[in-house]
Coordinates of C-alpha atoms in Angstrom, one line a residue:
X1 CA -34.3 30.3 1.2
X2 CA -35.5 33.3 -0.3
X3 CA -38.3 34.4 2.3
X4 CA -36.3 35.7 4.9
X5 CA -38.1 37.5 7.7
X6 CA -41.1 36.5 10.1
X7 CA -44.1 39.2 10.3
X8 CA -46.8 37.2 12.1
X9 CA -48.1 34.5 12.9
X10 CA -50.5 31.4 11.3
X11 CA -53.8 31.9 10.7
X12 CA -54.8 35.2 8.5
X13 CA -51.5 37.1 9.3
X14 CA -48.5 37.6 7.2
X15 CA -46.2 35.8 7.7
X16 CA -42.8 36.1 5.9
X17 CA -41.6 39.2 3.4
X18 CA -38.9 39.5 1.0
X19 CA -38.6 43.0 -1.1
X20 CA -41.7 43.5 -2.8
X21 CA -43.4 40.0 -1.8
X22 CA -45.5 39.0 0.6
X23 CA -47.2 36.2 1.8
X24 CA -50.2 35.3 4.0
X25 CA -51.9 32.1 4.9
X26 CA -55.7 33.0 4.6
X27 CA -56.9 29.7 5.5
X28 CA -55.2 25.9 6.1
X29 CA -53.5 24.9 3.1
X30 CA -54.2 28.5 1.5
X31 CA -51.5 30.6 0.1
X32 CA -52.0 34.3 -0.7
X33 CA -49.3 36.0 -2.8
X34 CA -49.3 40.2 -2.3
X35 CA -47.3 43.1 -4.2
X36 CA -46.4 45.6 -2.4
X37 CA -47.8 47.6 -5.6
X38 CA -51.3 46.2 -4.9
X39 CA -51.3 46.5 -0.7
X40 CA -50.5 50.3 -1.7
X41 CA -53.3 50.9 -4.5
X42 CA -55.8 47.9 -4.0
X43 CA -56.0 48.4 -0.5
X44 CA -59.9 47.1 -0.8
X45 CA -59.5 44.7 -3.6
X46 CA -59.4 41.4 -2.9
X47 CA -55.9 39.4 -2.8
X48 CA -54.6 37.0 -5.3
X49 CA -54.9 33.3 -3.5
X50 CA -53.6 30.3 -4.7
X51 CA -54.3 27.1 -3.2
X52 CA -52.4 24.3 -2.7
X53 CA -55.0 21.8 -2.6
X54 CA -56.1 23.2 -6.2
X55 CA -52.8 23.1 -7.4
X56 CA -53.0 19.5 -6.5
X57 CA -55.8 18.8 -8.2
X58 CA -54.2 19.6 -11.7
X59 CA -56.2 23.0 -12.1
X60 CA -52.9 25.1 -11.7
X61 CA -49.0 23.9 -12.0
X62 CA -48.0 22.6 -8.6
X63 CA -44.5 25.1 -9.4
X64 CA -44.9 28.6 -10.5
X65 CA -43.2 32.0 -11.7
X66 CA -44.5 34.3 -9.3
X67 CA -43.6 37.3 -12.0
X68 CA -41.2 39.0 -9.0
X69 CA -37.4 38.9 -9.8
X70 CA -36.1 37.1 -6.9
X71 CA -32.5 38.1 -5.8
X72 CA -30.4 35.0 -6.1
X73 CA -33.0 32.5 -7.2
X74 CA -32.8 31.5 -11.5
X75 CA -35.6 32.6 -13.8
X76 CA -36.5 29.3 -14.9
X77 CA -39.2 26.2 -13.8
X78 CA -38.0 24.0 -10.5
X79 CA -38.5 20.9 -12.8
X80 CA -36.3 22.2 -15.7
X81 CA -33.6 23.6 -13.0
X82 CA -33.9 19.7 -11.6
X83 CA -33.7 18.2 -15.3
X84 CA -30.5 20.3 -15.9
X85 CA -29.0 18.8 -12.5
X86 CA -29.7 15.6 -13.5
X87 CA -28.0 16.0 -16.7
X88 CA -25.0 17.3 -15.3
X89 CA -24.8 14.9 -12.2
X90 CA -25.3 11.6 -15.0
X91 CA -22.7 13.0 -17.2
X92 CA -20.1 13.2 -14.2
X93 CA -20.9 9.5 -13.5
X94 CA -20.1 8.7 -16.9
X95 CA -16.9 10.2 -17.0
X96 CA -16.1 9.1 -13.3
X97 CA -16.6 5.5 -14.6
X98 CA -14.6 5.8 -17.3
X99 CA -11.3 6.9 -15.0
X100 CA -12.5 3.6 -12.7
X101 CA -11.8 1.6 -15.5
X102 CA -8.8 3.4 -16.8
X103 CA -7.3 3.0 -13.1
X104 CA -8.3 -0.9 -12.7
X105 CA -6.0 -1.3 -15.1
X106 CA -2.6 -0.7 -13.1
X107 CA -4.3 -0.8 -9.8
X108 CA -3.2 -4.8 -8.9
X109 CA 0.0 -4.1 -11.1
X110 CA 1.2 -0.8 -9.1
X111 CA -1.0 0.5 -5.8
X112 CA -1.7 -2.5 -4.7
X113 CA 1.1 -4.3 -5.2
X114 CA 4.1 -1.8 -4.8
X115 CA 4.4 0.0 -1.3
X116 CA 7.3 1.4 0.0
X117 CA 9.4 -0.4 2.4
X118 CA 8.4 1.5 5.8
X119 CA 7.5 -0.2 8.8
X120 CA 4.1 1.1 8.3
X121 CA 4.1 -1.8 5.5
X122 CA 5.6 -4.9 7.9
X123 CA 2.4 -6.0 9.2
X124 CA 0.8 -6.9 5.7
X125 CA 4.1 -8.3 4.3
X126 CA 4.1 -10.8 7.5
X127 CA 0.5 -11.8 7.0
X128 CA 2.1 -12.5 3.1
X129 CA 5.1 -14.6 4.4
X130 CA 2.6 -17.0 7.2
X131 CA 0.5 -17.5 4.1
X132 CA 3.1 -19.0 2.0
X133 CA 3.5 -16.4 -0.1
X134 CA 6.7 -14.5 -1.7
X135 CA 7.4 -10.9 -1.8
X136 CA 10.1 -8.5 -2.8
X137 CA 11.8 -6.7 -0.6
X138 CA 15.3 -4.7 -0.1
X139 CA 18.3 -5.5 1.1
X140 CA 21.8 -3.4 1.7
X141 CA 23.3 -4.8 -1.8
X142 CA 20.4 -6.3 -4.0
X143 CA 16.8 -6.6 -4.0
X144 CA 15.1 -10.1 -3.5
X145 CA 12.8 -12.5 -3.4
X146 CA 11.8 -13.7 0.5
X147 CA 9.3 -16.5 2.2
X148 CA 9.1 -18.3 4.7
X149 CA 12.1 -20.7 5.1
X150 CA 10.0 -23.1 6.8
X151 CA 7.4 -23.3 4.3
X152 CA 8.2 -25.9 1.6
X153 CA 5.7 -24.9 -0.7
X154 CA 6.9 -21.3 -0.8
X155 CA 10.5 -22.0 -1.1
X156 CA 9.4 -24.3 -4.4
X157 CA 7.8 -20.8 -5.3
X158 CA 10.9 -18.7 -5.3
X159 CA 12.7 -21.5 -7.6
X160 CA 9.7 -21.3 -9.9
X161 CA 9.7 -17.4 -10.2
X162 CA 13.8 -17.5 -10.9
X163 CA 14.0 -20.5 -13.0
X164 CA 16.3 -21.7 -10.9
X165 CA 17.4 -25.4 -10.3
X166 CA 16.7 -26.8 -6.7
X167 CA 20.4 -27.4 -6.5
X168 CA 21.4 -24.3 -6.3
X169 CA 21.0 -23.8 -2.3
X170 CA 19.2 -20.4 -0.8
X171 CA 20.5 -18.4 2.1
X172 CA 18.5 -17.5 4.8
X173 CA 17.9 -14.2 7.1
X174 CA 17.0 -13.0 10.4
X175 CA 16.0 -10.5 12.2
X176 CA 19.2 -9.9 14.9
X177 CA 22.8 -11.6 15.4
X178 CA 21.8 -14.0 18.6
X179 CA 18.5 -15.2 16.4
X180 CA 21.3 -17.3 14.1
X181 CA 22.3 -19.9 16.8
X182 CA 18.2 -21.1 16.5
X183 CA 19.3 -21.9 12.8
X184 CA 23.4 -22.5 12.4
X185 CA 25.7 -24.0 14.3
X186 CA 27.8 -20.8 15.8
X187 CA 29.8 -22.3 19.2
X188 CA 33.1 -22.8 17.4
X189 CA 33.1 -19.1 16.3
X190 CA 35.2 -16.8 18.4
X191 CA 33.2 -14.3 20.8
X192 CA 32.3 -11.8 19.0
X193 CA 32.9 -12.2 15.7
X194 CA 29.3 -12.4 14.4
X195 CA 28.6 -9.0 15.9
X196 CA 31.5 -7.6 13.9
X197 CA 30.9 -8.6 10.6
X198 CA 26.6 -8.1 11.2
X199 CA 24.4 -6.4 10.3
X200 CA 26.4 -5.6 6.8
X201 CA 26.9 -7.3 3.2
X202 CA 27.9 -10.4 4.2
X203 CA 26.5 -13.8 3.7
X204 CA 28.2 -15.9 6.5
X205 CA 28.3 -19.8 5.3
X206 CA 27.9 -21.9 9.1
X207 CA 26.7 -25.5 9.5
X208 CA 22.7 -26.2 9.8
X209 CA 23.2 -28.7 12.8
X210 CA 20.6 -31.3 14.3
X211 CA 19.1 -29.0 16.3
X212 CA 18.7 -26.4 13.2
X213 CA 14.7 -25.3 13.1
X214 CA 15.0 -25.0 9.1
X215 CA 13.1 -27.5 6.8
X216 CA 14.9 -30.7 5.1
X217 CA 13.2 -29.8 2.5
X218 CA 15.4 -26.3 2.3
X219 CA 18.4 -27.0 0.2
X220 CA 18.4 -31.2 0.8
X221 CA 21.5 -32.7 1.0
X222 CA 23.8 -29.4 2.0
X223 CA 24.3 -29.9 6.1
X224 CA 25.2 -25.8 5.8
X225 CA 23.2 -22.6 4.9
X226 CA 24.1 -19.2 4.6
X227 CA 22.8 -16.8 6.8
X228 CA 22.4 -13.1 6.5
X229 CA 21.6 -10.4 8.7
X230 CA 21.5 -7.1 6.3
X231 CA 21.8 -3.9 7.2
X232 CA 18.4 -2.7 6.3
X233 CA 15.9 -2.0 8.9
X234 CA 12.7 -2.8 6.7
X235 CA 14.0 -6.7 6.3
X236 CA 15.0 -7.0 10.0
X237 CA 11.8 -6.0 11.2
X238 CA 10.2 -8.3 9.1
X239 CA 11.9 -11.4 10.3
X240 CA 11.8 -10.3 13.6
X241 CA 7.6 -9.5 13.4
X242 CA 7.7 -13.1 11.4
X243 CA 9.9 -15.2 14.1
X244 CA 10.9 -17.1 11.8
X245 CA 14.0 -17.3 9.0
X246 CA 13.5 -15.7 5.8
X247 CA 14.6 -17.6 2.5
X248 CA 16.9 -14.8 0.6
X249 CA 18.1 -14.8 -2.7
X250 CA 18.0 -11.8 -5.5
X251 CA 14.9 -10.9 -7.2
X252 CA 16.2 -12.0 -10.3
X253 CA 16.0 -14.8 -13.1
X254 CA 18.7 -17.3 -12.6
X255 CA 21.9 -15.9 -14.6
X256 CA 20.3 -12.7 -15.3
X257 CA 21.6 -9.5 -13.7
X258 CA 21.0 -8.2 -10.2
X259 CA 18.0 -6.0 -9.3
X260 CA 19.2 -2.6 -7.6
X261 CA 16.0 -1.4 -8.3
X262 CA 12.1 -2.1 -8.5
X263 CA 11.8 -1.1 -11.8
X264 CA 14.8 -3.9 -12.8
X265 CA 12.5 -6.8 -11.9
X266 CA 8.8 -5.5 -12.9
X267 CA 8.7 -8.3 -15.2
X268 CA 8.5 -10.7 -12.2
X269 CA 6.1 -8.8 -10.0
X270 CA 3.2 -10.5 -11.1
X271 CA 4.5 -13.5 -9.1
X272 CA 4.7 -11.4 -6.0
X273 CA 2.6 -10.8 -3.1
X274 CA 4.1 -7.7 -2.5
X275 CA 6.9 -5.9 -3.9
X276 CA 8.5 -2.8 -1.5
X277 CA 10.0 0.0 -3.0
X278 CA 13.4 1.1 -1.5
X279 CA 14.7 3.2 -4.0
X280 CA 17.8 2.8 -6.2
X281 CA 20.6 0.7 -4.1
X282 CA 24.3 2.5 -3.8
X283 CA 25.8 -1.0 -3.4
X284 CA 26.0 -1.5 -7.2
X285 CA 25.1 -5.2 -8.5
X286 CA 27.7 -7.3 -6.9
X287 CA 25.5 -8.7 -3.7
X288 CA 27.2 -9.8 -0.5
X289 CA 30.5 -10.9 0.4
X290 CA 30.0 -14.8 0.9
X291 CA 32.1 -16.6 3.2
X292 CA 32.4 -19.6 4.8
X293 CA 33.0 -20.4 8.7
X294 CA 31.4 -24.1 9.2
X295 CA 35.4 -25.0 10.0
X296 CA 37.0 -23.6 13.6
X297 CA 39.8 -21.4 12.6
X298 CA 39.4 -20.8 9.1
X299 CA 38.2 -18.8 6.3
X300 CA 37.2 -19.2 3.2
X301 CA 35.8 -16.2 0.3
X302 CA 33.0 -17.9 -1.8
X303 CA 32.5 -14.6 -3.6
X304 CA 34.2 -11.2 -3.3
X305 CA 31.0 -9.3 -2.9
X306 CA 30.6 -6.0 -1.8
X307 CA 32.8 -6.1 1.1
X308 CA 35.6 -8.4 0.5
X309 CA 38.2 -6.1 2.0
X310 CA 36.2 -5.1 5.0
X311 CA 35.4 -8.9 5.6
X312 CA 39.2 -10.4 5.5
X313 CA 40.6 -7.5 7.7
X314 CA 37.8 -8.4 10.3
X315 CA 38.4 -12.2 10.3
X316 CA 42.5 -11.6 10.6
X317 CA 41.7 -9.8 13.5
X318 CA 40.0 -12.6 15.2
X319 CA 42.7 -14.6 13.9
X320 CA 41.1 -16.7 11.7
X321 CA 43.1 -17.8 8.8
X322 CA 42.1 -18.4 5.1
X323 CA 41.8 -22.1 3.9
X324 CA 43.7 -22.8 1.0
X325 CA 41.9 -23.1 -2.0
X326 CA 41.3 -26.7 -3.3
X327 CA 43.2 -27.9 -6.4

């Protein structure tokens, strides 16, 4: 404020000075103005009062000049100064709501669809899968398209997104190696072997069971499922926060290539609940070793993969040997 120092008290005393200004209350509601020019030569001259009340009235503007330059403090009228405000406060909102609707446009499409797959995000993309909904996520080969495996309606989603036939079976993931058993048949296996070959770029091929917790309604009429375990912590910590199997398969449309990134995919995203962004994938575009173990003892490659060599040269070490392929 520009009246910066206390000189009296109420009542017929100054009260407050500021250069060559000063002020005095001559009576309630009264407000007498001085110069410093007319306390030294007008010593006995009556003071210049203005009162409030008056001003009220309509006799005198409520908001003056007071003729004093006042340091810091605009010569111009408090309603003009106001008027000015006004204007430039009414023109930020216009442009501020012209950038809102620039921004709703991508908003759904990209910020609220696309996060980054940190654990940070797990929570919401849990919430997703209970709900019966699909989401994209990573993997260590390809990105895909995950639900619930338990949820019918959600696994008729991912078909509808890839245009895929409900022939063509979907594999499954979970969160660690001892969480398969819940969902495959594993006691013919040799001790160990799971642990070695997972968590990598293999899609292990085992028999569902009778006591197998997935749906019917998941790839009818197959009594096996292929089960993955990637090496990528962001899908891992999903199923495990979800207890429940994932239905995997890439986040593609059916015969069209493999999506190593986000951006190969965007035109599907629309159909997601949420789509996590884990950068461009180093495996290339040739997805997971697939292999099949449902028979004690034997091997077979369903597709080379990623990791075909690494694969074999673990299963020879447990002995297993490769089925010949039918004629």
């Amino acid at each position: 404020m520009f009246f910066s120092r206390c000189l009296g008290q109420i009542g017929g005393q100054t009260v407050r000075q500021k250069g060559r200004t000063k002020i005095t209350l001559t009576e309630p509601n009264s407000l007498h103005f001085q110069s410093t020019r007319e306390l030294r030569g007008r010593n006995n001259s009556p003071a210049k009062s203005m009162n409030l009340s008056t001003r009220l009235g309509g006799k005198l503007p409520l908001f003056f000049n007071t003729r004093v330059p006042l340091r810091g403090v605009p010569k111009l009228g408090f309603v003009p100064f106001l008027q000015q405000k006004r204007r430039f406060r009414g023109g930020f909102s216009k442009k501020m709501g012209s950038n809102v609707e620039r921004c709703e446009v991508g908003v759904e499409s990209k910020l609220g669809l696309v996060h980054p797959a940190t654990k940070f995000y797990a929570d919401e993309a849990v919430i997703a899968l209970k709900a019966g909904k699909v989401i994209a996520v990573p993997t260590d080969t390809l990105y895909g398209f995950a639900c619930d495996a338990c949820s019918s309606e959600a696994v008729n989603k991912i078909y509808e997104i890839k245009g895929r036939k409900h022939t063509s079976p979907l594999a499954i993931c979970v969160g660690d190696v001892p969480d398969i058993k819940r969902f495959a048949v594993t006691d013919h296996l040799p001790y160990g072997l799971l642990d070695s070959l997972l968590p990598g770029p293999v899609t292990v091929v085992l028999g569902r069971g009778e006591s197998s917790l997935l749906e019917k309604s998941l790839n009818p009429g197959l009594d096996s499922i292929g089960v993955r375990v990637p090496d990528s912590d962001f899908i891992r910590i999903i199923a495990r926060d979800a207890e429940s199997a994932l239905a995997l398969t890439s986040a593609n449309l059916s015969g069209q290539p493999s999506s190593v990134s986000i951006n190969d995919f965007e035109n599907l995203w629309e159909h997601c609940a949420y789509v996590y962004d884990g950068g461009v994938l180093p495996a290339g575009r040739a997805g997971s070793t697939v292999v099949d173990l449902t028979k004690p003892g034997k091997y077979k490659i369903l597709r080379p993969g990623s990791a075909k060599e690494e694969t074999v040269a673990i299963l020879e070490k447990y002995s297993l040997l490769e089925e010949a392929a039918s004629r």
